[in-house]
Amino acid sequence: MKDYEFDLSRRKVLGAIGAIGAASAGAGLGTSALFSDQETFEDNRLVAGELDLKMDWEEHYSFPQYYGFDDPTAGLDVTRSEPTDTTDYAALPDPSNPLVWVHNDDLNAYMDNTAIEAYPDVDDDGIQDPFRMDGVGDFCTDGADLNGGLDPFGDGAFRTNNVDTYTPETETIEPLVNLSDVKPGDFGELTLSLHLCDNPGYIWMNGGLVEARESGITEAESDSSDAGPADEVVTDLTESDGVELLDEIQTVAWYDGDCDNVLDGSREATGGEFADVVIVMDVSGSMDGELADAQAGANELVAALGPNDQVGLVSFSSSSPSTSSSSLDVGLTSNHNDVSTAINGLSAGGGTNIEAAIERAHDELTVADIFTEYTESGSARPGARQIMVFLGDGSENAGTDVTDSGNEDPVQEASNAKADGIEIFTIAYGTSAPSLSDLASDPNNPPESPESQYAFGATTEDVETVFRNIGGTVSSGGEEVFHQGSLRDLLLRLEDGDGIPLDGDIETEGRSCFAGLQTHCVGLAWWIPTEVENQIQSDSVSFDVGFYAEQCRNNEQTPEAEV
C-alpha cells in the first residue's frame, strides 16, 4: 500500500456578541428638577463554542525489518503455529483471523518492537510519547491537524522522523501507511486517537479509493486466471475488479477502549462497568529526578480510561516527620484533561506520609450519601468500580493521622479502604523501593496471590507500561468491532454518504455523541492471508481515511450506529 492520506473536515459552531441592556426612569413636580437614574448590566457576552477534532496515532507493521529495524520476535515467545493452550497468548492481528500468537508476558515488548511510527514521538523511536511531557502540550494544543501533522520537521512537528515517514532521496513526506512490498502473511495495525476540543460531537469515519493499479504483471501472475490487464489504473471501485489486492487484503476496525493497539479476544462489546479511579502519587523528596517518568506513566493511565470513567488525583509528602501533607489535587471528574494538567504540575519535596494519602483517596472514593451528616462524603458514584492506584518509592517516614481514622498505620488504612469495596493497585517505584503488596488486592474477589495481580514494581524505564497496563485493566471504555471484510468492503462503506457513523458509547443503545476533552480510540488492522498467491503481485492501492465531526447540540441528524 502507498499514498495513504488523511482528510479532516470540521464544522464550526456559530455564535454572537451580546448587547448591553438599559432601563431608566424620571419624575417631575411643579418647578422641581427632573430626577433620572440608569442601571446597566454591563459586559454581557455570548461566546461561540468550538468543535475542533484533533488526532494522534501509533502504527505497527509485522515486518519492520523492511525499514532496517531488528527482528521484532527476537527473544520473545511469538509463534505462527497455534499454541496448545491459547489462554496465555494474544492472537494478532484479529483473534478471529490470527497470523501470530504472542505470549501475554511479551505482548508489550512485541508491540514496541513492531511500532514504526507515531504522533507524538519526540525521540523518533516509532513509539508514541505521552502528551503534556517532553515539550508536547495537551492534545487540544498539540494534537494533529492532519494537513500539517504529517510533516516530521520544524517546530511543533511531533510525527516520527524515520525512513517510513520521509524519503530523503526524493525529499518526500510519506503518507501514514506507506508499504511497497507487502506479502502474504504480513499484517499491520493503526490505532487513531480522536479528541474533540471542546464540545461533544458525532463522528463519522470516511474516505475512499484514490487509485488502484495493476502495474507491470509478472510472468507468474500472468498465468493466473484472475490476472487483469497490464497497467490498469482506476479511481472508481466499481471499475477495479482487476486489482486483486483490494479483495485479498483483509481489514478489521474496532473501538479500542484501552487504546493499546490490540483487538481483545471478544468480538462483542466488552467493559460495561464504569470506574471511579483515584491516582495517588508520591511527591516526597526522594522522587526528585524520577518524578517526570512517573508523571508520564500516570498520564498513560488517564489516557486509557473510557469516557464513562471518572478520575481524580491525590499527591502526598510531608514538610517534616511531624507534619502531614496529602492533597486532593483534583476530585473525581470526567474531565480527564484537568487531571493530566494537575499531574504535570506536581513537584517533589518533603517526607513520605503513606497513611495520609490512602485515607485522603479513601475519602474521595466514598459514595456521597445525602442521608448522613458525614462531612467528608466523597464523589464516587453508586455502582461504579472504586479503584485506587498508588505509586510510592519509599517506606513511611511521616505518619501523622490527618482526618478521622485515628491510626497511623498504612496497612490498616488500606484495609479500611478495601473493607469499603475499594480495589487498590500499587506500584513500588524505583530499583530500591520496598514492596507495597501488603497494601494491594481486590477486596471483593481476593486472588490467591494478591501481590502478583494488584502489586507491581516499576523502574523509570517501564513505569509508563505499568501504568498503561493498569489503565487497560480498569478502563470501562470497552471494545467492539464495527467493520470486518476486505479492503474493498471497507472503502465502499467509507465512501457511502458521510461514511461509517461511529458510536461514542458502545455500552448504551443507539448512537451516542463523543464526549469533548476525552480520548477515544479507533483501531484499524489489515493483513494478507498466507494462502493468497501470485495474483496480487505488482498491485498497488492508494486510499484515503478520515474522520468527520458535527456538533451534537441541536443536531437532528442522529442515525443509529451501524456495526
PDB file of C-alpha atoms in Angstrom, residues 116-289:
ATOM      1  CA  ILE A 116       7.244   2.016  13.092  1.00  0.00           C
ATOM      2  CA  GLU A 117       5.812   5.496  13.587  1.00  0.00           C
ATOM      3  CA  ALA A 118       3.687   7.549  15.942  1.00  0.00           C
ATOM      4  CA  TYR A 119       2.409  11.007  16.836  1.00  0.00           C
ATOM      5  CA  PRO A 120       3.626  12.486  19.112  1.00  0.00           C
ATOM      6  CA  ASP A 121       7.066  10.871  19.011  1.00  0.00           C
ATOM      7  CA  VAL A 122       9.728  13.249  20.285  1.00  0.00           C
ATOM      8  CA  ASP A 123      12.610  10.750  20.291  1.00  0.00           C
ATOM      9  CA  ASP A 124      11.761   9.244  16.864  1.00  0.00           C
ATOM     10  CA  ASP A 125      11.746   5.640  18.077  1.00  0.00           C
ATOM     11  CA  GLY A 126       8.372   4.883  16.488  1.00  0.00           C
ATOM     12  CA  ILE A 127       6.659   4.516  19.883  1.00  0.00           C
ATOM     13  CA  GLN A 128       4.071   7.097  20.864  1.00  0.00           C
ATOM     14  CA  ASP A 129       5.078   9.520  23.623  1.00  0.00           C
ATOM     15  CA  PRO A 130       2.514  10.927  26.060  1.00  0.00           C
ATOM     16  CA  PHE A 131       1.023  14.364  25.693  1.00  0.00           C
ATOM     17  CA  ARG A 132       1.934  17.023  28.266  1.00  0.00           C
ATOM     18  CA  MET A 133       5.524  15.744  28.537  1.00  0.00           C
ATOM     19  CA  ASP A 134       8.843  16.368  26.759  1.00  0.00           C
ATOM     20  CA  GLY A 135       7.782  19.675  25.255  1.00  0.00           C
ATOM     21  CA  VAL A 136       4.427  18.390  23.986  1.00  0.00           C
ATOM     22  CA  GLY A 137       1.330  20.213  25.216  1.00  0.00           C
ATOM     23  CA  ASP A 138      -2.083  18.678  25.794  1.00  0.00           C
ATOM     24  CA  PHE A 139      -3.916  17.058  22.892  1.00  0.00           C
ATOM     25  CA  CYS A 140      -6.020  20.158  22.211  1.00  0.00           C
ATOM     26  CA  THR A 141      -2.839  22.240  21.890  1.00  0.00           C
ATOM     27  CA  ASP A 142      -0.503  19.857  20.067  1.00  0.00           C
ATOM     28  CA  GLY A 143      -2.773  17.158  18.654  1.00  0.00           C
ATOM     29  CA  ALA A 144      -2.508  16.747  14.905  1.00  0.00           C
ATOM     30  CA  ASP A 145      -4.456  18.753  12.383  1.00  0.00           C
ATOM     31  CA  LEU A 146      -3.681  16.447   9.535  1.00  0.00           C
ATOM     32  CA  ASN A 147      -2.875  18.981   6.855  1.00  0.00           C
ATOM     33  CA  GLY A 148       0.311  19.765   8.793  1.00  0.00           C
ATOM     34  CA  GLY A 149       0.519  16.896  11.259  1.00  0.00           C
ATOM     35  CA  LEU A 150       2.191  14.530   8.801  1.00  0.00           C
ATOM     36  CA  ASP A 151       5.216  16.836   8.472  1.00  0.00           C
ATOM     37  CA  PRO A 152       8.016  15.379  10.668  1.00  0.00           C
ATOM     38  CA  PHE A 153      10.077  18.603  10.545  1.00  0.00           C
ATOM     39  CA  GLY A 154      10.045  22.019  12.161  1.00  0.00           C
ATOM     40  CA  ASP A 155       8.796  23.449  15.434  1.00  0.00           C
ATOM     41  CA  GLY A 156       5.852  21.559  16.826  1.00  0.00           C
ATOM     42  CA  ALA A 157       6.414  18.670  14.403  1.00  0.00           C
ATOM     43  CA  PHE A 158       5.773  15.650  16.579  1.00  0.00           C
ATOM     44  CA  ARG A 159       5.472  12.907  13.964  1.00  0.00           C
ATOM     45  CA  THR A 160       8.217  10.259  13.932  1.00  0.00           C
ATOM     46  CA  ASN A 161      11.068  11.194  11.598  1.00  0.00           C
ATOM     47  CA  ASN A 162      12.465   7.987  10.098  1.00  0.00           C
ATOM     48  CA  VAL A 163      12.670   6.090   6.807  1.00  0.00           C
ATOM     49  CA  ASP A 164       8.949   5.288   6.980  1.00  0.00           C
ATOM     50  CA  THR A 165       7.850   8.920   7.163  1.00  0.00           C
ATOM     51  CA  TYR A 166      10.440  10.693   4.988  1.00  0.00           C
ATOM     52  CA  THR A 167      12.419   9.710   1.894  1.00  0.00           C
ATOM     53  CA  PRO A 168      15.497  11.969   1.704  1.00  0.00           C
ATOM     54  CA  GLU A 169      16.424  10.941  -1.867  1.00  0.00           C
ATOM     55  CA  THR A 170      13.215  12.458  -3.197  1.00  0.00           C
ATOM     56  CA  GLU A 171      12.591  14.851  -0.274  1.00  0.00           C
ATOM     57  CA  THR A 172       9.159  13.270   0.087  1.00  0.00           C
ATOM     58  CA  ILE A 173       6.999  13.348   3.212  1.00  0.00           C
ATOM     59  CA  GLU A 174       5.338   9.952   3.128  1.00  0.00           C
ATOM     60  CA  PRO A 175       1.690   9.155   3.881  1.00  0.00           C
ATOM     61  CA  LEU A 176       0.694   7.440   7.097  1.00  0.00           C
ATOM     62  CA  VAL A 177       0.632   3.884   5.723  1.00  0.00           C
ATOM     63  CA  ASN A 178       3.485   3.600   3.254  1.00  0.00           C
ATOM     64  CA  LEU A 179       4.298  -0.014   2.365  1.00  0.00           C
ATOM     65  CA  SER A 180       5.518  -1.014  -1.072  1.00  0.00           C
ATOM     66  CA  ASP A 181       6.456  -4.700  -0.677  1.00  0.00           C
ATOM     67  CA  VAL A 182       3.676  -6.416   1.272  1.00  0.00           C
ATOM     68  CA  LYS A 183       3.486 -10.195   1.063  1.00  0.00           C
ATOM     69  CA  PRO A 184       1.149 -12.976   2.176  1.00  0.00           C
ATOM     70  CA  GLY A 185       1.452 -13.365   5.932  1.00  0.00           C
ATOM     71  CA  ASP A 186       2.149  -9.656   6.523  1.00  0.00           C
ATOM     72  CA  PHE A 187      -0.093  -7.592   8.763  1.00  0.00           C
ATOM     73  CA  GLY A 188      -0.205  -4.139  10.267  1.00  0.00           C
ATOM     74  CA  GLU A 189      -2.249  -2.082  12.683  1.00  0.00           C
ATOM     75  CA  LEU A 190      -3.019   1.561  13.264  1.00  0.00           C
ATOM     76  CA  THR A 191      -4.750   2.959  16.342  1.00  0.00           C
ATOM     77  CA  LEU A 192      -6.015   6.515  15.910  1.00  0.00           C
ATOM     78  CA  SER A 193      -6.957   8.622  18.915  1.00  0.00           C
ATOM     79  CA  LEU A 194      -9.734  11.169  18.455  1.00  0.00           C
ATOM     80  CA  HIS A 195     -10.112  14.265  20.638  1.00  0.00           C
ATOM     81  CA  LEU A 196     -12.935  16.787  20.358  1.00  0.00           C
ATOM     82  CA  CYS A 197     -11.973  20.216  21.675  1.00  0.00           C
ATOM     83  CA  ASP A 198     -14.185  21.269  23.321  1.00  0.00           C
ATOM     84  CA  ASN A 199     -17.835  20.445  22.515  1.00  0.00           C
ATOM     85  CA  PRO A 200     -19.259  16.922  22.174  1.00  0.00           C
ATOM     86  CA  GLY A 201     -19.940  15.752  18.648  1.00  0.00           C
ATOM     87  CA  TYR A 202     -20.999  12.990  16.317  1.00  0.00           C
ATOM     88  CA  ILE A 203     -18.111  11.431  14.378  1.00  0.00           C
ATOM     89  CA  TRP A 204     -18.041   9.517  11.106  1.00  0.00           C
ATOM     90  CA  MET A 205     -15.110   7.532   9.697  1.00  0.00           C
ATOM     91  CA  ASN A 206     -14.899   8.279   5.975  1.00  0.00           C
ATOM     92  CA  GLY A 207     -12.585   8.114   2.974  1.00  0.00           C
ATOM     93  CA  GLY A 208     -12.388   6.068  -0.205  1.00  0.00           C
ATOM     94  CA  LEU A 209     -10.295   4.894  -3.110  1.00  0.00           C
ATOM     95  CA  VAL A 210      -7.740   7.282  -4.604  1.00  0.00           C
ATOM     96  CA  GLU A 211      -6.159   4.947  -7.132  1.00  0.00           C
ATOM     97  CA  ALA A 212      -5.846   1.209  -7.771  1.00  0.00           C
ATOM     98  CA  ARG A 213      -3.202  -0.004 -10.180  1.00  0.00           C
ATOM     99  CA  GLU A 214      -2.293  -3.248 -11.896  1.00  0.00           C
ATOM    100  CA  SER A 215       1.292  -2.266 -12.644  1.00  0.00           C
ATOM    101  CA  GLY A 216       3.502  -4.485 -14.733  1.00  0.00           C
ATOM    102  CA  ILE A 217       2.246  -8.050 -14.356  1.00  0.00           C
ATOM    103  CA  THR A 218       4.943 -10.627 -13.672  1.00  0.00           C
ATOM    104  CA  GLU A 219       5.040 -13.891 -15.559  1.00  0.00           C
ATOM    105  CA  ALA A 220       3.777 -15.773 -12.519  1.00  0.00           C
ATOM    106  CA  GLU A 221       0.771 -13.525 -12.184  1.00  0.00           C
ATOM    107  CA  SER A 222       0.026 -13.584 -15.894  1.00  0.00           C
ATOM    108  CA  ASP A 223      -0.547 -17.339 -15.570  1.00  0.00           C
ATOM    109  CA  SER A 224      -3.301 -16.671 -13.060  1.00  0.00           C
ATOM    110  CA  SER A 225      -6.852 -16.750 -14.366  1.00  0.00           C
ATOM    111  CA  ASP A 226      -7.554 -13.736 -12.152  1.00  0.00           C
ATOM    112  CA  ALA A 227      -4.932 -11.518 -13.746  1.00  0.00           C
ATOM    113  CA  GLY A 228      -6.173  -8.188 -15.050  1.00  0.00           C
ATOM    114  CA  PRO A 229      -4.793  -6.105 -17.927  1.00  0.00           C
ATOM    115  CA  ALA A 230      -1.307  -4.651 -17.502  1.00  0.00           C
ATOM    116  CA  ASP A 231      -1.018  -1.052 -16.297  1.00  0.00           C
ATOM    117  CA  GLU A 232      -4.706  -0.782 -15.456  1.00  0.00           C
ATOM    118  CA  VAL A 233      -5.267   2.340 -13.359  1.00  0.00           C
ATOM    119  CA  VAL A 234      -8.691   3.020 -11.892  1.00  0.00           C
ATOM    120  CA  THR A 235     -10.100   5.586  -9.463  1.00  0.00           C
ATOM    121  CA  ASP A 236     -13.584   4.081  -9.113  1.00  0.00           C
ATOM    122  CA  LEU A 237     -14.211   0.975  -7.022  1.00  0.00           C
ATOM    123  CA  THR A 238     -16.879  -0.167  -9.474  1.00  0.00           C
ATOM    124  CA  GLU A 239     -14.211  -0.396 -12.185  1.00  0.00           C
ATOM    125  CA  SER A 240     -11.436  -2.032 -10.131  1.00  0.00           C
ATOM    126  CA  ASP A 241     -12.232  -5.748 -10.415  1.00  0.00           C
ATOM    127  CA  GLY A 242      -8.835  -6.430 -11.985  1.00  0.00           C
ATOM    128  CA  VAL A 243      -6.901  -5.216  -8.940  1.00  0.00           C
ATOM    129  CA  GLU A 244      -6.947  -8.318  -6.738  1.00  0.00           C
ATOM    130  CA  LEU A 245      -5.132  -6.624  -3.858  1.00  0.00           C
ATOM    131  CA  LEU A 246      -8.381  -4.810  -2.983  1.00  0.00           C
ATOM    132  CA  ASP A 247     -10.093  -8.137  -2.361  1.00  0.00           C
ATOM    133  CA  GLU A 248      -7.223 -10.106  -0.837  1.00  0.00           C
ATOM    134  CA  ILE A 249      -6.236  -7.594   1.855  1.00  0.00           C
ATOM    135  CA  GLN A 250      -8.495  -8.163   4.859  1.00  0.00           C
ATOM    136  CA  THR A 251      -9.371  -5.468   7.396  1.00  0.00           C
ATOM    137  CA  VAL A 252     -10.981  -5.134  10.803  1.00  0.00           C
ATOM    138  CA  ALA A 253     -11.898  -1.880  12.569  1.00  0.00           C
ATOM    139  CA  TRP A 254     -12.951  -1.587  16.200  1.00  0.00           C
ATOM    140  CA  TYR A 255     -13.452   0.743  19.140  1.00  0.00           C
ATOM    141  CA  ASP A 256     -10.170   0.313  21.031  1.00  0.00           C
ATOM    142  CA  GLY A 257     -11.384   1.140  24.522  1.00  0.00           C
ATOM    143  CA  ASP A 258      -7.993   0.807  26.226  1.00  0.00           C
ATOM    144  CA  CYS A 259      -6.080   2.379  23.285  1.00  0.00           C
ATOM    145  CA  ASP A 260      -3.496  -0.443  23.318  1.00  0.00           C
ATOM    146  CA  ASN A 261      -3.441  -1.221  19.542  1.00  0.00           C
ATOM    147  CA  VAL A 262      -4.682  -4.767  20.233  1.00  0.00           C
ATOM    148  CA  LEU A 263      -8.129  -6.157  19.458  1.00  0.00           C
ATOM    149  CA  ASP A 264      -9.252  -8.094  22.517  1.00  0.00           C
ATOM    150  CA  GLY A 265     -10.450 -11.653  22.092  1.00  0.00           C
ATOM    151  CA  SER A 266     -14.174 -10.995  22.394  1.00  0.00           C
ATOM    152  CA  ARG A 267     -15.954  -9.677  19.326  1.00  0.00           C
ATOM    153  CA  GLU A 268     -18.799  -8.405  21.477  1.00  0.00           C
ATOM    154  CA  ALA A 269     -18.763  -5.159  23.409  1.00  0.00           C
ATOM    155  CA  THR A 270     -16.537  -5.514  26.459  1.00  0.00           C
ATOM    156  CA  GLY A 271     -16.370  -3.414  29.561  1.00  0.00           C
ATOM    157  CA  GLY A 272     -19.788  -2.147  30.568  1.00  0.00           C
ATOM    158  CA  GLU A 273     -18.888  -1.095  34.071  1.00  0.00           C
ATOM    159  CA  PHE A 274     -17.879   2.446  34.845  1.00  0.00           C
ATOM    160  CA  ALA A 275     -14.963   3.213  37.102  1.00  0.00           C
ATOM    161  CA  ASP A 276     -14.034   5.924  39.594  1.00  0.00           C
ATOM    162  CA  VAL A 277     -10.241   5.982  39.801  1.00  0.00           C
ATOM    163  CA  VAL A 278      -8.046   7.998  42.170  1.00  0.00           C
ATOM    164  CA  ILE A 279      -4.343   8.132  41.309  1.00  0.00           C
ATOM    165  CA  VAL A 280      -2.191   8.531  44.427  1.00  0.00           C
ATOM    166  CA  MET A 281       1.264   9.965  43.653  1.00  0.00           C
ATOM    167  CA  ASP A 282       4.307  10.094  45.922  1.00  0.00           C
ATOM    168  CA  VAL A 283       5.886  13.567  45.608  1.00  0.00           C
ATOM    169  CA  SER A 284       8.306  13.267  48.529  1.00  0.00           C
ATOM    170  CA  GLY A 285      11.887  14.468  48.187  1.00  0.00           C
ATOM    171  CA  SER A 286      13.167  11.070  47.096  1.00  0.00           C
ATOM    172  CA  MET A 287      11.080  11.374  43.934  1.00  0.00           C
ATOM    173  CA  ASP A 288      13.186  14.298  42.728  1.00  0.00           C
ATOM    174  CA  GLY A 289      14.757  13.267  39.428  1.00  0.00           C
TER     175      GLY A 289
END
